[in-house]
mmCIF file of C-alpha atoms in Angstrom:
data_model
loop_
_atom_site.group_PDB
_atom_site.id
_atom_site.type_symbol
_atom_site.label_atom_id
_atom_site.label_comp_id
_atom_site.label_asym_id
_atom_site.label_seq_id
_atom_site.Cartn_x
_atom_site.Cartn_y
_atom_site.Cartn_z
ATOM 1 C CA UNK A 20 -16.147 52.886 -84.370
ATOM 2 C CA UNK A 21 -15.852 50.695 -81.151
ATOM 3 C CA UNK A 22 -13.944 51.566 -78.154
ATOM 4 C CA UNK A 23 -11.069 51.722 -76.531
ATOM 5 C CA UNK A 24 -10.292 48.849 -74.971
ATOM 6 C CA UNK A 25 -9.386 47.277 -71.843
ATOM 7 C CA UNK A 26 -7.310 45.760 -71.146
ATOM 8 C CA UNK A 27 -7.188 42.412 -69.016
ATOM 9 C CA UNK A 28 -5.513 43.054 -64.887
ATOM 10 C CA UNK A 29 -3.020 40.459 -64.578
ATOM 11 C CA UNK A 30 -2.716 38.625 -61.307
ATOM 12 C CA UNK A 31 0.660 37.085 -60.526
ATOM 13 C CA UNK A 32 0.438 33.881 -60.213
ATOM 14 C CA UNK A 33 0.271 32.037 -57.188
ATOM 15 C CA UNK A 34 3.060 28.596 -55.707
ATOM 16 C CA UNK A 35 1.688 25.779 -54.851
ATOM 17 C CA UNK A 36 2.286 23.960 -51.716
ATOM 18 C CA UNK A 37 4.745 21.764 -53.212
ATOM 19 C CA UNK A 38 6.042 25.093 -55.718
ATOM 20 C CA UNK A 39 6.981 26.845 -52.092
ATOM 21 C CA UNK A 40 9.309 23.748 -51.089
ATOM 22 C CA UNK A 41 11.063 23.920 -54.235
ATOM 23 C CA UNK A 42 11.300 27.535 -54.458
ATOM 24 C CA UNK A 43 12.502 27.321 -50.838
ATOM 25 C CA UNK A 44 15.600 24.718 -51.137
ATOM 26 C CA UNK A 45 16.981 26.252 -54.012
ATOM 27 C CA UNK A 46 17.996 28.538 -51.926
ATOM 28 C CA UNK A 47 19.729 26.087 -49.768
ATOM 29 C CA UNK A 48 21.300 24.010 -53.224
ATOM 30 C CA UNK A 49 22.548 27.311 -54.113
ATOM 31 C CA UNK A 50 24.523 27.690 -50.637
ATOM 32 C CA UNK A 51 24.900 23.942 -49.992
ATOM 33 C CA UNK A 52 28.501 24.813 -47.790
ATOM 34 C CA UNK A 53 26.351 27.598 -45.294
ATOM 35 C CA UNK A 54 23.358 25.562 -45.523
ATOM 36 C CA UNK A 55 25.039 22.664 -44.309
ATOM 37 C CA UNK A 56 27.046 24.214 -40.982
ATOM 38 C CA UNK A 57 23.621 26.148 -40.194
ATOM 39 C CA UNK A 58 22.220 23.052 -40.214
ATOM 40 C CA UNK A 59 24.732 21.648 -38.026
ATOM 41 C CA UNK A 60 24.692 23.658 -35.873
ATOM 42 C CA UNK A 61 21.170 23.924 -35.054
ATOM 43 C CA UNK A 62 21.496 19.851 -34.947
ATOM 44 C CA UNK A 63 24.421 20.440 -32.415
ATOM 45 C CA UNK A 64 22.184 23.229 -30.139
ATOM 46 C CA UNK A 65 18.981 19.852 -31.243
ATOM 47 C CA UNK A 66 20.899 17.462 -30.453
ATOM 48 C CA UNK A 67 22.924 18.788 -26.858
ATOM 49 C CA UNK A 68 19.019 18.768 -26.161
ATOM 50 C CA UNK A 69 18.053 15.055 -27.149
ATOM 51 C CA UNK A 70 21.311 14.090 -25.519
ATOM 52 C CA UNK A 71 20.845 15.725 -22.298
ATOM 53 C CA UNK A 72 16.441 14.053 -22.060
ATOM 54 C CA UNK A 73 17.763 10.791 -22.769
ATOM 55 C CA UNK A 74 20.516 10.377 -20.526
ATOM 56 C CA UNK A 75 18.921 12.049 -17.678
ATOM 57 C CA UNK A 76 15.517 10.397 -18.521
ATOM 58 C CA UNK A 77 18.206 5.992 -19.054
ATOM 59 C CA UNK A 78 20.171 7.552 -15.260
ATOM 60 C CA UNK A 79 16.053 8.273 -13.711
ATOM 61 C CA UNK A 80 15.007 4.683 -14.932
ATOM 62 C CA UNK A 81 18.780 3.530 -13.835
ATOM 63 C CA UNK A 82 17.368 5.088 -10.280
ATOM 64 C CA UNK A 83 14.496 3.996 -9.988
ATOM 65 C CA UNK A 84 15.063 0.641 -10.726
ATOM 66 C CA UNK A 85 17.578 0.899 -7.357
ATOM 67 C CA UNK A 86 15.181 2.621 -5.956
ATOM 68 C CA UNK A 87 12.168 -0.266 -6.602
ATOM 69 C CA UNK A 88 15.250 -2.806 -5.189
ATOM 70 C CA UNK A 89 14.904 -0.983 -2.303
ATOM 71 C CA UNK A 90 11.608 -1.101 -2.038
ATOM 72 C CA UNK A 91 10.013 2.071 -1.632
ATOM 73 C CA UNK A 92 7.086 1.031 -1.296
ATOM 74 C CA UNK A 93 6.983 -1.763 0.253
ATOM 75 C CA UNK A 94 4.707 -1.179 3.552
ATOM 76 C CA UNK A 95 4.018 -4.300 6.879
ATOM 77 C CA UNK A 96 1.720 -4.478 8.945
ATOM 78 C CA UNK A 97 2.208 -5.912 12.617
ATOM 79 C CA UNK A 98 -0.133 -6.098 15.689
ATOM 80 C CA UNK A 99 0.572 -3.550 17.616
ATOM 81 C CA UNK A 100 -0.445 -3.090 21.684
ATOM 82 C CA UNK A 101 -3.686 -2.975 23.308
ATOM 83 C CA UNK A 102 -4.866 0.150 25.813
ATOM 84 C CA UNK A 103 -4.238 -2.665 28.917
ATOM 85 C CA UNK A 104 -0.844 -3.034 27.633
ATOM 86 C CA UNK A 105 -1.169 -6.750 25.932
ATOM 87 C CA UNK A 106 -0.011 -7.775 22.376
ATOM 88 C CA UNK A 107 -2.923 -7.554 19.941
ATOM 89 C CA UNK A 108 -4.142 -10.004 17.000
ATOM 90 C CA UNK A 109 -4.936 -9.146 13.729
ATOM 91 C CA UNK A 110 -7.860 -9.711 12.439
ATOM 92 C CA UNK A 111 -7.563 -13.638 10.438
ATOM 93 C CA UNK A 112 -9.145 -11.597 7.399
ATOM 94 C CA UNK A 113 -6.905 -8.431 7.880
ATOM 95 C CA UNK A 114 -4.369 -10.388 4.070
ATOM 96 C CA UNK A 115 -7.916 -10.321 2.122
ATOM 97 C CA UNK A 116 -9.329 -7.152 3.028
ATOM 98 C CA UNK A 117 -5.613 -5.285 2.655
ATOM 99 C CA UNK A 118 -5.135 -7.029 -0.785
ATOM 100 C CA UNK A 119 -8.882 -4.943 -1.342
ATOM 101 C CA UNK A 120 -7.048 -1.362 -1.407
ATOM 102 C CA UNK A 121 -6.984 -0.093 -5.294
ATOM 103 C CA UNK A 122 -2.998 0.152 -5.469
ATOM 104 C CA UNK A 123 -2.307 -2.456 -3.718
ATOM 105 C CA UNK A 124 -0.311 -4.801 -6.094
ATOM 106 C CA UNK A 125 0.848 -7.189 -4.111
ATOM 107 C CA UNK A 126 -0.041 -8.788 -0.350
ATOM 108 C CA UNK A 127 1.101 -11.571 1.435
ATOM 109 C CA UNK A 128 2.327 -12.313 5.459
ATOM 110 C CA UNK A 129 3.904 -14.499 8.109
ATOM 111 C CA UNK A 130 2.953 -16.490 11.513
ATOM 112 C CA UNK A 131 4.884 -16.113 14.256
ATOM 113 C CA UNK A 132 5.700 -19.649 15.715
ATOM 114 C CA UNK A 133 6.157 -18.854 18.568
ATOM 115 C CA UNK A 134 6.739 -21.434 20.862
ATOM 116 C CA UNK A 135 8.134 -23.661 18.466
ATOM 117 C CA UNK A 136 12.923 -24.147 18.437
ATOM 118 C CA UNK A 137 14.904 -25.342 15.602
ATOM 119 C CA UNK A 138 18.161 -27.483 16.740
ATOM 120 C CA UNK A 139 19.566 -29.331 14.497
ATOM 121 C CA UNK A 140 19.948 -32.475 15.624
ATOM 122 C CA UNK A 141 18.960 -34.216 18.750
ATOM 123 C CA UNK A 142 22.018 -34.261 20.071
ATOM 124 C CA UNK A 143 21.967 -29.725 20.515
ATOM 125 C CA UNK A 144 20.776 -28.309 24.273
ATOM 126 C CA UNK A 145 17.623 -27.431 24.402
ATOM 127 C CA UNK A 146 19.539 -24.160 25.516
ATOM 128 C CA UNK A 147 21.387 -23.598 21.968
ATOM 129 C CA UNK A 148 18.198 -22.067 19.756
ATOM 130 C CA UNK A 149 20.723 -19.955 18.277
ATOM 131 C CA UNK A 150 18.415 -17.411 18.488
ATOM 132 C CA UNK A 151 16.290 -18.618 15.382
ATOM 133 C CA UNK A 152 13.210 -18.084 14.620
ATOM 134 C CA UNK A 153 9.947 -19.990 13.098
ATOM 135 C CA UNK A 154 7.273 -18.761 10.990
ATOM 136 C CA UNK A 155 4.323 -19.534 8.255
ATOM 137 C CA UNK A 156 4.728 -18.668 5.234
ATOM 138 C CA UNK A 157 2.843 -17.765 1.933
ATOM 139 C CA UNK A 158 3.468 -19.406 -0.663
ATOM 140 C CA UNK A 159 4.011 -15.059 -2.536
ATOM 141 C CA UNK A 160 6.438 -13.824 0.089
ATOM 142 C CA UNK A 161 9.188 -13.793 -1.980
ATOM 143 C CA UNK A 162 7.725 -12.311 -4.740
ATOM 144 C CA UNK A 163 6.512 -10.068 -2.285
ATOM 145 C CA UNK A 164 9.182 -9.100 -0.176
ATOM 146 C CA UNK A 165 12.345 -9.439 -3.529
ATOM 147 C CA UNK A 166 13.550 -12.548 -1.749
ATOM 148 C CA UNK A 167 16.272 -14.528 -3.553
ATOM 149 C CA UNK A 168 16.448 -18.466 -3.195
ATOM 150 C CA UNK A 169 20.812 -19.394 -2.743
ATOM 151 C CA UNK A 170 19.312 -23.249 -3.726
ATOM 152 C CA UNK A 171 16.576 -25.477 -3.657
ATOM 153 C CA UNK A 172 13.378 -24.435 -3.551
ATOM 154 C CA UNK A 173 10.697 -22.091 -2.420
ATOM 155 C CA UNK A 174 7.646 -23.699 -0.551
ATOM 156 C CA UNK A 175 4.369 -24.403 -3.095
ATOM 157 C CA UNK A 176 0.769 -25.787 -2.472
ATOM 158 C CA UNK A 177 2.248 -29.017 -2.371
ATOM 159 C CA UNK A 178 5.478 -28.964 -0.314
ATOM 160 C CA UNK A 179 4.008 -26.686 2.487
ATOM 161 C CA UNK A 180 1.782 -29.260 4.375
ATOM 162 C CA UNK A 181 4.788 -30.929 5.181
ATOM 163 C CA UNK A 182 7.558 -31.018 6.381
ATOM 164 C CA UNK A 183 9.213 -29.066 4.963
ATOM 165 C CA UNK A 184 11.523 -26.077 5.874
ATOM 166 C CA UNK A 185 13.398 -22.931 3.875
ATOM 167 C CA UNK A 186 15.985 -21.715 5.737
ATOM 168 C CA UNK A 187 17.066 -17.722 6.083
ATOM 169 C CA UNK A 188 20.276 -16.899 5.439
ATOM 170 C CA UNK A 189 21.698 -16.444 8.657
ATOM 171 C CA UNK A 190 19.715 -19.413 10.174
ATOM 172 C CA UNK A 191 21.170 -21.692 7.771
ATOM 173 C CA UNK A 192 24.557 -20.347 8.147
ATOM 174 C CA UNK A 193 24.036 -20.653 12.469
ATOM 175 C CA UNK A 194 22.823 -24.142 11.914
ATOM 176 C CA UNK A 195 25.439 -25.694 9.825
ATOM 177 C CA UNK A 196 24.137 -26.242 7.027
ATOM 178 C CA UNK A 197 25.108 -25.241 2.729
ATOM 179 C CA UNK A 198 23.080 -26.715 0.580
ATOM 180 C CA UNK A 199 19.003 -27.721 1.023
ATOM 181 C CA UNK A 200 18.768 -31.373 0.180
ATOM 182 C CA UNK A 201 16.140 -34.121 0.981
ATOM 183 C CA UNK A 202 18.803 -35.928 3.687
ATOM 184 C CA UNK A 203 18.865 -32.216 4.913
ATOM 185 C CA UNK A 204 17.041 -32.490 8.315
ATOM 186 C CA UNK A 205 16.607 -30.032 10.978
ATOM 187 C CA UNK A 206 14.054 -30.210 14.643
ATOM 188 C CA UNK A 207 11.472 -27.362 14.668
ATOM 189 C CA UNK A 208 9.097 -28.133 17.925
ATOM 190 C CA UNK A 209 10.133 -31.445 17.995
ATOM 191 C CA UNK A 210 9.298 -32.407 14.411
ATOM 192 C CA UNK A 211 12.080 -33.422 12.039
ATOM 193 C CA UNK A 212 11.689 -31.420 9.173
ATOM 194 C CA UNK A 213 13.106 -31.339 5.705
ATOM 195 C CA UNK A 214 15.368 -28.386 4.035
ATOM 196 C CA UNK A 215 14.302 -27.291 0.707
ATOM 197 C CA UNK A 216 15.476 -24.304 0.239
ATOM 198 C CA UNK A 217 17.721 -21.597 1.755
ATOM 199 C CA UNK A 218 17.684 -17.992 1.108
ATOM 200 C CA UNK A 219 19.810 -15.237 0.275
ATOM 201 C CA UNK A 220 19.910 -12.545 2.988
ATOM 202 C CA UNK A 221 17.282 -10.456 1.876
ATOM 203 C CA UNK A 222 17.566 -7.111 2.548
ATOM 204 C CA UNK A 223 13.547 -5.465 2.530
ATOM 205 C CA UNK A 224 12.781 -8.036 5.459
ATOM 206 C CA UNK A 225 15.754 -9.137 6.805
ATOM 207 C CA UNK A 226 14.235 -10.466 10.139
ATOM 208 C CA UNK A 227 13.452 -13.531 7.732
ATOM 209 C CA UNK A 228 17.677 -14.021 7.566
ATOM 210 C CA UNK A 229 17.082 -15.607 10.642
ATOM 211 C CA UNK A 230 13.916 -17.519 10.676
ATOM 212 C CA UNK A 231 13.042 -21.104 9.898
ATOM 213 C CA UNK A 232 9.841 -20.759 7.312
ATOM 214 C CA UNK A 233 7.271 -23.441 7.180
ATOM 215 C CA UNK A 234 4.106 -23.982 5.326
ATOM 216 C CA UNK A 235 1.065 -22.604 6.783
ATOM 217 C CA UNK A 236 -0.782 -25.905 6.491
ATOM 218 C CA UNK A 237 2.260 -27.509 8.058
ATOM 219 C CA UNK A 238 2.059 -24.851 10.450
ATOM 220 C CA UNK A 239 -1.715 -25.022 11.174
ATOM 221 C CA UNK A 240 -1.419 -29.195 11.635
ATOM 222 C CA UNK A 241 1.390 -29.587 13.517
ATOM 223 C CA UNK A 242 1.853 -26.675 15.648
ATOM 224 C CA UNK A 243 -1.832 -25.226 16.325
ATOM 225 C CA UNK A 244 -1.117 -21.857 14.517
ATOM 226 C CA UNK A 245 -4.321 -20.052 14.360
ATOM 227 C CA UNK A 246 -3.700 -18.621 11.147
ATOM 228 C CA UNK A 247 -3.294 -14.986 12.058
ATOM 229 C CA UNK A 248 -0.598 -12.782 9.815
ATOM 230 C CA UNK A 249 1.917 -11.543 12.480
ATOM 231 C CA UNK A 250 3.043 -9.000 9.900
ATOM 232 C CA UNK A 251 2.175 -8.055 6.855
ATOM 233 C CA UNK A 252 4.413 -7.135 3.552
ATOM 234 C CA UNK A 253 1.689 -5.202 1.191
ATOM 235 C CA UNK A 254 3.254 -3.514 -2.008
ATOM 236 C CA UNK A 255 1.670 -0.422 -4.063
ATOM 237 C CA UNK A 256 2.346 1.882 -6.480
ATOM 238 C CA UNK A 257 4.769 3.820 -6.445
ATOM 239 C CA UNK A 258 2.600 7.165 -6.592
ATOM 240 C CA UNK A 259 0.229 6.252 -4.439
ATOM 241 C CA UNK A 260 2.217 4.593 -0.869
ATOM 242 C CA UNK A 261 1.255 7.863 1.296
ATOM 243 C CA UNK A 262 -2.915 6.852 0.511
ATOM 244 C CA UNK A 263 -1.888 3.472 1.048
ATOM 245 C CA UNK A 264 -0.411 4.097 3.811
ATOM 246 C CA UNK A 265 -2.556 6.191 5.303
ATOM 247 C CA UNK A 266 -5.353 3.452 5.434
ATOM 248 C CA UNK A 267 -3.601 0.195 5.833
ATOM 249 C CA UNK A 268 -4.509 0.325 9.839
ATOM 250 C CA UNK A 269 -8.467 0.493 9.255
ATOM 251 C CA UNK A 270 -8.316 -1.302 6.966
ATOM 252 C CA UNK A 271 -6.306 -4.449 8.946
ATOM 253 C CA UNK A 272 -7.906 -4.164 11.991
ATOM 254 C CA UNK A 273 -11.349 -2.124 11.049
ATOM 255 C CA UNK A 274 -12.524 -3.073 14.917
ATOM 256 C CA UNK A 275 -8.703 -1.710 16.785
ATOM 257 C CA UNK A 276 -7.617 0.677 14.364
ATOM 258 C CA UNK A 277 -4.694 1.948 17.115
ATOM 259 C CA UNK A 278 -3.950 -1.573 17.890
ATOM 260 C CA UNK A 279 -2.223 -0.923 14.366
ATOM 261 C CA UNK A 280 1.353 -0.561 13.515
ATOM 262 C CA UNK A 281 2.469 0.667 10.209
ATOM 263 C CA UNK A 282 6.223 0.869 9.212
ATOM 264 C CA UNK A 283 6.632 4.206 7.042
ATOM 265 C CA UNK A 284 7.239 4.865 3.454
ATOM 266 C CA UNK A 285 11.138 4.204 2.872
ATOM 267 C CA UNK A 286 13.601 7.498 3.113
ATOM 268 C CA UNK A 287 14.321 6.199 -0.672
ATOM 269 C CA UNK A 288 10.430 6.910 -2.201
ATOM 270 C CA UNK A 289 11.390 10.864 -0.847
ATOM 271 C CA UNK A 290 14.883 10.493 -2.302
ATOM 272 C CA UNK A 291 13.449 9.260 -5.818
ATOM 273 C CA UNK A 292 10.784 12.178 -6.194
ATOM 274 C CA UNK A 293 13.628 14.961 -5.366
ATOM 275 C CA UNK A 294 15.695 13.531 -7.752
ATOM 276 C CA UNK A 295 12.714 13.682 -10.271
ATOM 277 C CA UNK A 296 12.061 16.575 -9.300
ATOM 278 C CA UNK A 297 15.891 18.198 -9.510
ATOM 279 C CA UNK A 298 16.552 16.633 -12.933
ATOM 280 C CA UNK A 299 13.159 17.870 -14.733
ATOM 281 C CA UNK A 300 13.716 21.441 -13.418
ATOM 282 C CA UNK A 301 17.372 20.639 -15.332
ATOM 283 C CA UNK A 302 15.855 18.888 -18.005
ATOM 284 C CA UNK A 303 13.899 22.501 -18.752
ATOM 285 C CA UNK A 304 16.456 24.972 -18.461
ATOM 286 C CA UNK A 305 19.085 22.657 -21.025
ATOM 287 C CA UNK A 306 16.373 22.192 -23.539
ATOM 288 C CA UNK A 307 15.423 26.375 -23.304
ATOM 289 C CA UNK A 308 18.910 27.582 -24.293
ATOM 290 C CA UNK A 309 19.962 24.365 -26.343
ATOM 291 C CA UNK A 310 16.448 26.440 -28.044
ATOM 292 C CA UNK A 311 17.284 29.659 -27.785
ATOM 293 C CA UNK A 312 20.766 29.048 -29.453
ATOM 294 C CA UNK A 313 19.427 27.258 -32.481
ATOM 295 C CA UNK A 314 16.648 29.910 -32.926
ATOM 296 C CA UNK A 315 20.102 32.845 -33.390
ATOM 297 C CA UNK A 316 21.729 30.685 -35.710
ATOM 298 C CA UNK A 317 18.794 30.279 -37.889
ATOM 299 C CA UNK A 318 17.550 34.008 -37.530
ATOM 300 C CA UNK A 319 21.880 35.050 -38.221
ATOM 301 C CA UNK A 320 22.030 32.962 -41.358
ATOM 302 C CA UNK A 321 18.498 34.161 -42.464
ATOM 303 C CA UNK A 322 19.756 37.896 -42.959
ATOM 304 C CA UNK A 323 23.352 37.115 -44.084
ATOM 305 C CA UNK A 324 21.661 35.525 -46.329
ATOM 306 C CA UNK A 325 18.846 38.835 -47.239
ATOM 307 C CA UNK A 326 21.846 40.667 -47.960
ATOM 308 C CA UNK A 327 24.011 38.912 -49.880
ATOM 309 C CA UNK A 328 20.802 37.790 -52.455
ATOM 310 C CA UNK A 329 19.817 41.075 -52.974
ATOM 311 C CA UNK A 330 20.008 40.744 -56.760
ATOM 312 C CA UNK A 331 18.432 37.172 -56.349
ATOM 313 C CA UNK A 332 14.964 39.308 -54.983
ATOM 314 C CA UNK A 333 15.895 41.712 -56.981
ATOM 315 C CA UNK A 334 15.361 40.191 -60.074
ATOM 316 C CA UNK A 335 12.699 38.472 -58.700
ATOM 317 C CA UNK A 336 10.066 41.663 -58.030
ATOM 318 C CA UNK A 337 11.443 42.754 -62.100
ATOM 319 C CA UNK A 338 9.861 39.450 -63.031
ATOM 320 C CA UNK A 339 6.954 39.857 -61.101
ATOM 321 C CA UNK A 340 6.822 37.971 -57.379
ATOM 322 C CA UNK A 341 5.018 39.957 -55.262
ATOM 323 C CA UNK A 342 6.153 40.947 -51.887
ATOM 324 C CA UNK A 343 3.543 37.467 -50.051
ATOM 325 C CA UNK A 344 5.453 34.736 -52.536
ATOM 326 C CA UNK A 345 9.349 36.420 -51.543
ATOM 327 C CA UNK A 346 8.665 36.583 -48.034
ATOM 328 C CA UNK A 347 6.672 33.490 -48.497
ATOM 329 C CA UNK A 348 10.460 31.913 -49.862
ATOM 330 C CA UNK A 349 12.175 32.956 -47.038
ATOM 331 C CA UNK A 350 10.865 31.912 -44.242
ATOM 332 C CA UNK A 351 10.196 28.234 -46.733
ATOM 333 C CA UNK A 352 13.724 28.577 -46.568
ATOM 334 C CA UNK A 353 14.157 29.267 -42.381
ATOM 335 C CA UNK A 354 11.687 26.916 -42.216
ATOM 336 C CA UNK A 355 13.639 23.495 -44.242
ATOM 337 C CA UNK A 356 16.418 24.868 -42.976
ATOM 338 C CA UNK A 357 15.472 24.627 -39.233
ATOM 339 C CA UNK A 358 13.786 20.759 -40.263
ATOM 340 C CA UNK A 359 16.688 19.596 -41.540
ATOM 341 C CA UNK A 360 18.994 21.361 -39.068
ATOM 342 C CA UNK A 361 16.124 18.945 -36.043
ATOM 343 C CA UNK A 362 16.350 15.704 -37.881
ATOM 344 C CA UNK A 363 19.967 15.662 -37.508
ATOM 345 C CA UNK A 364 19.490 16.915 -34.584
ATOM 346 C CA UNK A 365 17.338 14.474 -32.989
ATOM 347 C CA UNK A 366 19.317 11.159 -34.515
ATOM 348 C CA UNK A 367 22.662 12.607 -33.410
ATOM 349 C CA UNK A 368 21.186 12.882 -30.134
ATOM 350 C CA UNK A 369 19.418 9.295 -29.472
ATOM 351 C CA UNK A 370 22.952 7.649 -31.156
ATOM 352 C CA UNK A 371 24.548 9.890 -27.566
ATOM 353 C CA UNK A 372 22.211 8.205 -25.875
ATOM 354 C CA UNK A 373 22.319 4.876 -26.942
ATOM 355 C CA UNK A 374 26.111 4.879 -27.011
ATOM 356 C CA UNK A 375 26.388 6.570 -23.784
ATOM 357 C CA UNK A 376 23.619 3.984 -21.839
ATOM 358 C CA UNK A 377 25.433 1.112 -23.778
ATOM 359 C CA UNK A 378 28.622 2.210 -22.165
ATOM 360 C CA UNK A 379 27.275 2.940 -18.489
ATOM 361 C CA UNK A 380 25.104 -0.470 -18.565
ATOM 362 C CA UNK A 381 21.392 1.864 -18.334
ATOM 363 C CA UNK A 382 19.131 0.476 -19.718
ATOM 364 C CA UNK A 383 18.566 3.427 -22.789
ATOM 365 C CA UNK A 384 15.258 5.542 -22.748
ATOM 366 C CA UNK A 385 14.725 8.527 -25.243
ATOM 367 C CA UNK A 386 10.883 9.996 -24.350
ATOM 368 C CA UNK A 387 9.006 10.009 -27.552
ATOM 369 C CA UNK A 388 8.309 14.101 -26.190
ATOM 370 C CA UNK A 389 11.344 14.966 -25.763
ATOM 371 C CA UNK A 390 11.470 13.993 -29.910
ATOM 372 C CA UNK A 391 8.354 15.041 -30.881
ATOM 373 C CA UNK A 392 8.920 18.356 -28.632
ATOM 374 C CA UNK A 393 12.181 19.280 -30.056
ATOM 375 C CA UNK A 394 11.344 18.913 -34.154
ATOM 376 C CA UNK A 395 8.085 20.536 -33.096
ATOM 377 C CA UNK A 396 10.451 23.454 -31.165
ATOM 378 C CA UNK A 397 12.366 23.500 -34.037
ATOM 379 C CA UNK A 398 10.575 24.209 -36.772
ATOM 380 C CA UNK A 399 8.841 26.916 -34.635
ATOM 381 C CA UNK A 400 12.481 29.076 -33.598
ATOM 382 C CA UNK A 401 13.410 28.636 -37.043
ATOM 383 C CA UNK A 402 9.562 30.354 -38.393
ATOM 384 C CA UNK A 403 10.449 33.581 -36.404
ATOM 385 C CA UNK A 404 13.636 33.545 -36.174
ATOM 386 C CA UNK A 405 12.831 33.705 -40.367
ATOM 387 C CA UNK A 406 9.996 35.778 -39.934
ATOM 388 C CA UNK A 407 12.359 39.088 -40.153
ATOM 389 C CA UNK A 408 14.590 38.300 -42.129
ATOM 390 C CA UNK A 409 11.428 37.460 -44.932
ATOM 391 C CA UNK A 410 9.552 40.852 -43.856
ATOM 392 C CA UNK A 411 13.081 42.673 -44.929
ATOM 393 C CA UNK A 412 13.518 40.614 -48.065
ATOM 394 C CA UNK A 413 9.624 41.413 -49.148
ATOM 395 C CA UNK A 414 10.335 44.926 -48.247
ATOM 396 C CA UNK A 415 12.804 45.947 -50.801
ATOM 397 C CA UNK A 416 11.885 46.951 -53.936
ATOM 398 C CA UNK A 417 13.031 46.039 -57.363
ATOM 399 C CA UNK A 418 15.008 49.020 -58.264
ATOM 400 C CA UNK A 419 16.398 49.586 -54.586
ATOM 401 C CA UNK A 420 17.597 45.629 -54.584
ATOM 402 C CA UNK A 421 19.702 46.539 -57.980
ATOM 403 C CA UNK A 422 21.314 49.345 -56.894
ATOM 404 C CA UNK A 423 22.342 47.956 -54.343
ATOM 405 C CA UNK A 424 23.879 45.636 -55.927
#
């Protein structure tokens, strides 16, 4: 006789990742209207967060562009006074030394020619100077101070060697000159100069509005200009303006830093940083609220789904589904629902940001961290919110689930 046969131990089948997704999607397909409304609720919350971040970032970008136009990173260096009350002078190499400062992005300069007077013609009385100044100017000056030409051209390596001048906006008005051209002549220090350009108002350097600007080589040849800058304009990275200002005086004149005066950073820079801090706090607060609302929506949807699908849970448990498989099914369903809502919310938020920015004529800026963070946070919140309903569904025994129907 043979001994009693032992029954093979049955082990539940394992669900592959593909099957987990398919099973989780079954619950969404069986109730498309509810799934759509739940995903829409999540999408609206995420869209609100992305849109707020995008609109705020676009507004911040526009603000930073406007503040940059106001010269938040422009500093000027001028000679001060010596201990005995005499006017100091910057070293001839001051510009080159300042240009070596790491965060400095642009350097230019002007050099005052104090004895030169400007007249429209030799028939103007000598006393009627019009309060105009004459300065030698570097070719890089417009780009550094944000100056633009009303008409004509700026000084370059060629015209800067000859008697050619560019007039500030107010200087052109006082001299009665509307347009530059080869036939337009003025007297500068007794020398005839051709007006080759007229500037617009220079907001960042208003002292240039009443100036007659000539080339550095021409100033040296015609007026015995010593080549020393009397005003050095510097631009630096916004985050390093204070650090640059702290070393400008010692860099410009290492032997006598106390003889150098440096302008203070623009108030617009402080305004820009205050605005950034305020917007960052606002974004964090609104983002947290949006995610909380989305998480509550997912949890509510999944709890109701468990209550309504007790018969399905009981049937699956009777057919051999384990608690872990039931838990995985509902957790996958929660994650899919959250992911669908998150993707829809991100796309909707980008569309709203783009439309509003275009309406306001702003640059459209949607930070990558906002979109990726919103998707990741949505899935995380969906997983946390769906965890309790999934555990609750897994705890239902087959008989209890079928009896409760």
